[in-house]
XYZ file of C-alpha atoms in Angstrom:
428
model
C 32.580 40.640 52.071
C 28.922 40.849 51.922
C 27.534 44.685 51.778
C 23.560 45.034 51.813
C 22.314 48.004 50.639
C 18.338 48.502 49.734
C 17.899 44.504 51.031
C 19.675 43.458 48.049
C 23.151 41.615 49.407
C 26.403 42.251 46.455
C 29.672 40.242 47.046
C 31.907 42.731 47.355
C 35.463 41.344 47.250
C 37.256 41.384 50.319
C 39.593 43.787 50.704
C 39.308 46.464 47.881
C 38.514 49.148 49.873
C 41.926 49.760 50.784
C 43.064 50.947 46.921
C 39.745 52.109 45.785
C 41.722 53.902 42.363
C 43.776 51.063 41.185
C 47.140 50.798 40.211
C 49.959 48.435 38.269
C 49.160 45.107 39.602
C 46.171 43.223 41.295
C 46.427 39.710 43.194
C 42.727 38.336 43.393
C 43.175 35.439 45.646
C 40.428 32.341 46.535
C 40.260 33.062 50.256
C 41.023 35.428 53.126
C 43.703 33.498 54.118
C 45.603 33.480 50.368
C 44.980 37.275 50.249
C 46.837 37.899 53.578
C 49.571 35.285 52.889
C 50.646 36.765 49.467
C 50.136 40.780 51.021
C 52.919 39.604 52.958
C 54.781 37.501 50.718
C 55.494 40.821 48.854
C 54.807 43.625 52.130
C 51.710 44.463 51.578
C 53.888 46.527 47.974
C 50.629 45.417 46.224
C 47.082 45.366 46.331
C 45.037 41.829 47.410
C 41.646 40.861 47.586
C 39.751 37.391 47.453
C 36.250 36.659 46.116
C 33.896 36.557 48.777
C 31.824 33.382 48.876
C 33.666 30.245 47.702
C 34.679 29.827 44.610
C 31.508 28.767 43.459
C 30.670 32.577 43.515
C 34.188 33.530 41.426
C 32.606 34.392 37.998
C 29.632 36.172 39.845
C 32.114 38.515 42.152
C 33.726 39.302 38.903
C 31.381 40.835 37.073
C 29.852 42.605 40.285
C 32.926 44.386 40.796
C 34.327 44.115 37.329
C 34.434 48.087 36.773
C 37.065 48.773 39.375
C 39.032 45.408 38.527
C 39.715 47.073 35.056
C 41.193 49.999 36.623
C 44.353 48.016 36.788
C 47.166 47.143 34.424
C 47.643 43.528 35.496
C 45.043 41.234 37.012
C 46.604 38.046 38.888
C 44.222 34.682 39.126
C 45.718 32.819 42.401
C 42.734 30.584 42.367
C 43.166 27.246 44.319
C 45.072 24.228 42.375
C 42.326 21.689 42.558
C 39.899 21.180 40.151
C 37.295 23.358 40.988
C 39.926 26.267 41.388
C 41.214 25.830 37.734
C 37.295 25.744 36.515
C 36.603 28.889 37.753
C 40.380 30.636 37.103
C 39.424 30.050 33.652
C 36.068 31.361 33.746
C 36.650 34.126 35.633
C 39.757 34.931 32.890
C 37.137 35.164 30.209
C 35.901 37.600 31.731
C 38.494 40.076 31.976
C 40.175 42.590 28.984
C 42.485 40.341 26.849
C 45.518 40.927 27.335
C 45.709 41.727 31.460
C 45.344 38.362 32.715
C 47.761 36.343 34.389
C 47.853 32.827 36.165
C 49.110 31.734 39.148
C 49.781 28.155 38.363
C 51.293 26.987 42.279
C 52.624 23.514 43.180
C 50.478 23.472 45.850
C 47.472 23.208 46.905
C 47.399 27.584 47.421
C 49.255 29.874 48.460
C 48.773 29.049 52.049
C 50.197 25.443 51.837
C 53.260 26.341 50.673
C 53.856 29.434 52.764
C 53.586 27.084 56.095
C 55.738 24.727 54.302
C 58.864 27.638 54.105
C 58.515 28.249 51.032
C 58.048 32.173 50.621
C 60.498 32.392 47.896
C 58.996 29.913 45.126
C 55.922 31.625 45.712
C 57.072 35.033 45.269
C 58.346 33.545 42.195
C 55.961 32.239 40.997
C 53.554 34.729 41.615
C 56.047 36.947 38.659
C 55.868 34.354 36.604
C 52.262 34.221 36.010
C 51.549 33.214 33.121
C 49.628 35.292 30.555
C 45.794 33.559 30.131
C 45.211 32.700 26.398
C 42.007 31.266 25.193
C 41.512 27.625 24.626
C 44.190 26.630 21.834
C 46.178 29.916 21.069
C 50.084 29.211 21.464
C 52.735 31.659 20.462
C 54.504 30.266 17.141
C 57.822 30.682 19.153
C 56.965 27.999 22.067
C 57.162 25.264 19.372
C 60.370 24.436 18.535
C 60.432 21.629 20.828
C 57.685 19.928 19.072
C 58.710 20.700 15.437
C 62.643 19.605 15.955
C 61.386 15.971 16.717
C 61.557 13.552 13.487
C 58.873 13.290 11.772
C 58.039 9.620 12.429
C 56.194 6.734 10.209
C 52.910 5.638 11.687
C 51.718 1.875 13.255
C 52.000 -0.369 9.355
C 48.724 -1.768 7.607
C 48.757 -5.699 6.991
C 49.248 -5.030 3.308
C 52.588 -2.843 2.532
C 51.468 -1.424 -0.324
C 49.039 0.336 1.337
C 51.506 1.913 4.441
C 53.797 2.654 1.721
C 51.101 4.898 0.503
C 49.630 6.697 3.265
C 52.771 6.518 5.460
C 50.954 4.352 7.696
C 48.683 4.396 10.478
C 49.344 8.096 12.810
C 47.416 9.448 15.101
C 44.999 10.751 15.718
C 43.393 9.869 12.060
C 39.699 9.342 10.972
C 39.238 6.932 8.458
C 36.080 5.997 7.217
C 35.695 2.806 4.922
C 32.944 2.533 2.509
C 31.094 -0.758 0.337
C 28.409 -2.212 -0.515
C 26.939 -4.592 0.981
C 28.083 -7.851 1.442
C 31.581 -7.173 -0.309
C 33.614 -7.466 2.769
C 33.972 -4.091 4.670
C 33.588 -6.833 8.422
C 36.404 -9.170 6.142
C 39.011 -6.135 6.275
C 38.241 -4.246 9.347
C 38.646 -7.362 11.193
C 41.907 -8.245 9.500
C 42.863 -5.167 10.701
C 41.798 -5.059 13.835
C 43.502 -8.829 14.234
C 46.503 -6.996 12.749
C 47.000 -3.806 15.252
C 45.904 -6.774 18.236
C 48.326 -8.895 17.093
C 51.761 -6.260 16.356
C 50.854 -3.941 18.591
C 50.628 -3.296 22.596
C 48.004 -0.975 21.242
C 44.759 -1.252 23.626
C 42.249 -1.927 21.087
C 38.395 -1.369 21.362
C 35.971 -2.602 18.769
C 32.190 -1.008 18.804
C 30.444 -3.843 16.086
C 26.459 -1.778 16.016
C 25.316 -4.943 13.912
C 27.331 -8.178 14.661
C 27.132 -10.624 18.093
C 29.747 -9.951 19.744
C 30.193 -13.917 19.309
C 30.808 -13.573 16.047
C 33.625 -10.247 15.969
C 35.618 -12.768 18.784
C 35.565 -16.318 16.537
C 36.162 -13.950 13.104
C 39.286 -12.301 15.161
C 40.258 -15.568 16.947
C 39.508 -16.868 13.388
C 42.988 -14.288 11.447
C 45.437 -16.119 14.261
C 44.292 -19.858 14.639
C 44.478 -18.992 10.462
C 40.868 -21.611 10.063
C 37.574 -20.075 10.349
C 35.659 -20.882 13.048
C 33.424 -18.963 13.313
C 31.968 -22.412 10.832
C 30.224 -24.510 12.584
C 31.991 -27.329 10.487
C 35.243 -26.288 11.836
C 36.876 -28.833 13.913
C 39.349 -27.879 16.789
C 39.583 -29.671 20.160
C 39.129 -27.029 23.708
C 42.458 -26.490 24.336
C 43.592 -25.167 21.145
C 39.807 -22.908 21.468
C 41.521 -21.349 24.471
C 44.620 -21.187 23.138
C 43.865 -18.434 19.917
C 41.047 -17.198 22.630
C 44.237 -16.386 25.095
C 46.509 -14.824 22.080
C 43.681 -12.771 20.204
C 41.494 -11.709 23.488
C 42.979 -12.323 26.870
C 45.635 -9.751 27.152
C 43.736 -6.924 28.911
C 43.852 -5.140 25.624
C 40.825 -5.627 23.632
C 38.270 -3.939 24.836
C 34.318 -4.633 23.326
C 31.066 -2.707 23.297
C 28.409 -5.077 23.383
C 26.022 -3.122 21.283
C 23.932 -5.154 19.285
C 21.055 -3.011 18.183
C 22.499 0.312 19.506
C 21.921 2.997 16.806
C 21.768 6.619 19.333
C 24.651 8.640 18.638
C 25.191 10.694 21.942
C 25.238 6.678 23.534
C 28.139 5.498 20.914
C 29.911 8.383 21.452
C 30.073 8.497 24.963
C 31.382 4.658 24.836
C 34.263 5.885 22.156
C 35.353 8.324 25.285
C 34.910 5.590 28.047
C 36.796 3.548 25.817
C 40.257 6.606 25.262
C 39.630 7.939 28.472
C 39.390 5.218 30.916
C 40.771 2.371 29.089
C 43.314 3.970 27.116
C 42.567 2.718 24.070
C 44.473 3.910 21.216
C 42.230 2.685 17.936
C 38.912 2.997 17.702
C 36.779 0.383 15.093
C 33.757 1.239 14.756
C 31.057 -1.319 11.579
C 29.598 1.588 11.180
C 28.858 4.344 11.252
C 25.975 4.788 9.078
C 23.663 2.205 11.728
C 23.119 5.806 13.229
C 22.005 7.305 10.742
C 19.076 4.165 10.334
C 18.325 6.231 14.381
C 17.752 8.980 13.586
C 13.067 9.685 13.376
C 12.668 10.432 9.836
C 10.578 13.507 9.476
C 12.420 14.779 13.144
C 15.123 16.088 11.373
C 17.744 16.296 8.320
C 19.240 12.896 8.267
C 22.045 14.484 5.758
C 22.292 17.385 8.138
C 23.089 15.009 11.117
C 25.293 12.508 9.619
C 27.511 15.213 8.408
C 27.591 16.724 12.394
C 28.110 13.343 13.482
C 31.505 12.862 11.134
C 32.312 16.069 12.206
C 31.964 15.869 16.044
C 33.706 12.832 15.185
C 36.639 13.993 13.334
C 37.383 16.449 16.755
C 37.085 13.829 19.267
C 39.805 12.298 17.019
C 41.675 15.533 18.452
C 40.506 16.294 21.489
C 41.495 13.027 22.856
C 44.350 11.695 20.559
C 44.004 8.470 19.293
C 42.951 6.640 15.998
C 38.589 5.808 14.758
C 38.152 3.330 11.578
C 34.222 3.961 10.709
C 32.546 1.677 8.320
C 30.267 3.026 5.975
C 27.270 1.249 3.476
C 26.935 3.148 0.554
C 23.965 4.570 -1.411
C 21.344 2.221 -3.532
C 22.125 3.198 -7.232
C 20.511 2.964 -10.196
C 23.419 3.888 -12.457
C 26.300 1.036 -10.577
C 26.286 -2.464 -9.742
C 28.032 -3.211 -5.961
C 27.921 -6.846 -7.182
C 29.624 -6.961 -9.401
C 32.316 -4.523 -8.589
C 31.220 -0.449 -9.447
C 34.014 1.631 -8.395
C 32.865 3.752 -5.584
C 33.090 7.701 -5.551
C 33.114 10.017 -2.677
C 29.320 11.048 -3.422
C 28.377 7.617 -3.591
C 29.236 7.283 0.603
C 25.673 6.857 2.768
C 24.081 9.198 4.689
C 25.619 12.842 3.263
C 28.736 13.290 1.125
C 29.337 15.106 3.223
C 30.809 13.095 6.128
C 34.112 12.054 4.322
C 34.926 15.701 4.547
C 36.035 15.632 7.551
C 37.891 11.888 7.402
C 41.577 12.203 6.698
C 41.539 9.329 4.827
C 38.661 7.630 2.643
C 38.918 3.859 1.256
C 36.232 1.994 -0.955
C 36.118 -1.903 -1.306
C 34.641 -3.289 -4.542
C 34.278 -6.952 -6.097
C 32.543 -8.811 -8.266
C 30.663 -11.302 -5.783
C 28.985 -12.642 -9.471
C 33.205 -13.464 -10.203
C 34.319 -17.814 -10.853
C 37.430 -18.299 -9.567
C 39.615 -17.079 -7.337
C 38.071 -14.369 -8.835
C 35.758 -13.736 -6.675
C 37.845 -13.383 -4.252
C 39.345 -10.415 -4.857
C 38.503 -6.542 -4.119
C 39.776 -3.562 -5.188
C 40.978 -1.432 -1.937
C 40.296 1.800 -2.839
C 41.972 5.074 -2.424
C 39.289 8.310 -2.510
C 40.985 10.904 0.149
C 44.039 11.418 1.809
C 44.470 13.995 3.103
C 47.859 13.873 4.369
C 50.197 13.631 1.051
C 47.587 13.128 -1.908
C 50.440 10.553 -2.489
C 47.011 8.086 -2.117
C 44.663 10.018 -3.853
C 43.226 7.503 -6.784
C 45.747 4.138 -5.418
C 44.034 0.736 -5.970
C 45.341 -2.371 -3.876
C 44.258 -5.640 -4.786
C 43.370 -8.388 -2.013
C 43.046 -12.264 -1.854
C 40.734 -13.088 0.412
C 41.589 -17.273 1.184
C 38.145 -18.795 2.673
C 40.577 -21.756 4.561
C 42.839 -19.815 6.322
C 40.641 -16.574 6.749
C 43.654 -14.465 5.765
C 43.507 -11.079 3.550
C 46.541 -10.387 1.690
C 47.746 -8.133 -1.039
C 48.094 -9.994 -4.281
C 49.864 -8.141 -7.788
C 47.683 -8.532 -10.860
C 49.783 -7.878 -13.674
C 50.218 -3.960 -14.719
C 49.006 -3.048 -10.561
C 50.673 -1.405 -8.096
C 54.396 -1.520 -9.385
C 55.506 1.688 -8.195
C 54.739 0.926 -4.733
C 56.031 -2.501 -4.537
C 59.455 -1.412 -3.014
C 58.785 -1.457 0.746
C 62.431 -2.703 1.963
C 62.434 1.126 3.816
C 59.451 0.385 5.711
C-alpha cells in the first residue's frame, strides 16, 4: 500500500490499518497473496501484513513503520525462501527490538505454495515454531551437545612423525606460518608437505607460489613422488615415465594451481583463495609467500607493518569462515646480529613485515640451516616450533630434517640427544 500525502510516497504495510493499536503477535510476509494465506491459516485471528513494494523495499518499509511494529510483543518475519528473501529477512530482523523478532523457515518458496500443496497444517506448525532471531555467531550453549559429544579426532598426519606427535596432526581449520631466511629451504619444506598431502589423502589442494614458475612448481612436486630431481636439466627420464609421475601427482582432479608469478595484490590473492576453497572445494591451500604481499604495498601510502598485520588477520578469519587449512611462508627480517646462512635460530620477532603477523596463526614454524656446513651437515635443517596455540606442547620443540638431493626426499633424522621423548609414535 502506497500512501501519497503532500507529494511524498510512504511505504505503508499492506493490512496494517486493520490493527492500529498493536497486539501480542504480528506476522509480516513478503507479498499480499502470502499475507492473505497466513491470515487464512489462522482463521484471521492474528494481524498479518506484507511489505508494499517487493523484497528490495523491505528494510525501508520496516524502518518507516517501526513505531507501529514495536506495539507488538512478537514479530514473525515470513519472507520467501529464495536468496533475496533470506538476505532481506536478516537485514529486517536487525532493525527490530532484541527478543521480539522471529524468522519462519519453510520447506517451499513461500506460504502460498505450501497452501496450494495442501500443507496447511505443516505451515501452521512452522509459523508457530518460528525461531528467535539471533545475530550471526550467537549460539545457545545447550544446543551444542551433539557437537560436544563427538570424540576429539587426530588431524591428518604430517610426513614427519614427531611433528604429528607434537601438533596432533593437521586439524581443520588451521592457519600455519613458516619462516626462514633466504635460501634456507622453505620451499623445499613446503613442497614436501604439499606432495605428502597429495599422495596420502583424498583432499583437494590449492597451490599458490608467487615467486616460482608454475612448471618449476610442478616438477618439484613430481620429483617428490618420483624420488628423482626432475627439475634438473641433467635428470635422465623417458617421456612415458615422466607422464606416469605427472598422472600420479597432478592429473587427479585434486590439485589446483594459480599461475601467479609476479602477483602482489592482496585482494586478488584473497579472492583466488576464496575461489579455490568455495568453487574447487580445496581443503588445504599453500601460499608461498606472504612476504610478497608486503613488497607489493606501495611505499609511503600506508604503514606496511599494520597492513601486514591486517593481512594475516584476514587470512586467519578466512580459514574459520570457509573451514580450510592455510599454510603461508614468511621471510625473516635482515639481521645485524644473526646470520641465517650460518644456522641462527629465528624467533617470532624476526618475521618480516611485522611480528604481529604471527599473532593470528595457530602454529608458527621456522627453519634454520647452516648453508656453509661441510658434508651431510649442509643438508640438515632444524624445524623449530615457535608457537602452538592448540596445546602449547610443541612450543620450543626442534625437529632435525635431512634432505637427500638424489631422491629429493626430506625426512626426519635423529641426532644424538634430540627428540628422544617424541620417538614413540606407535599410537599415531
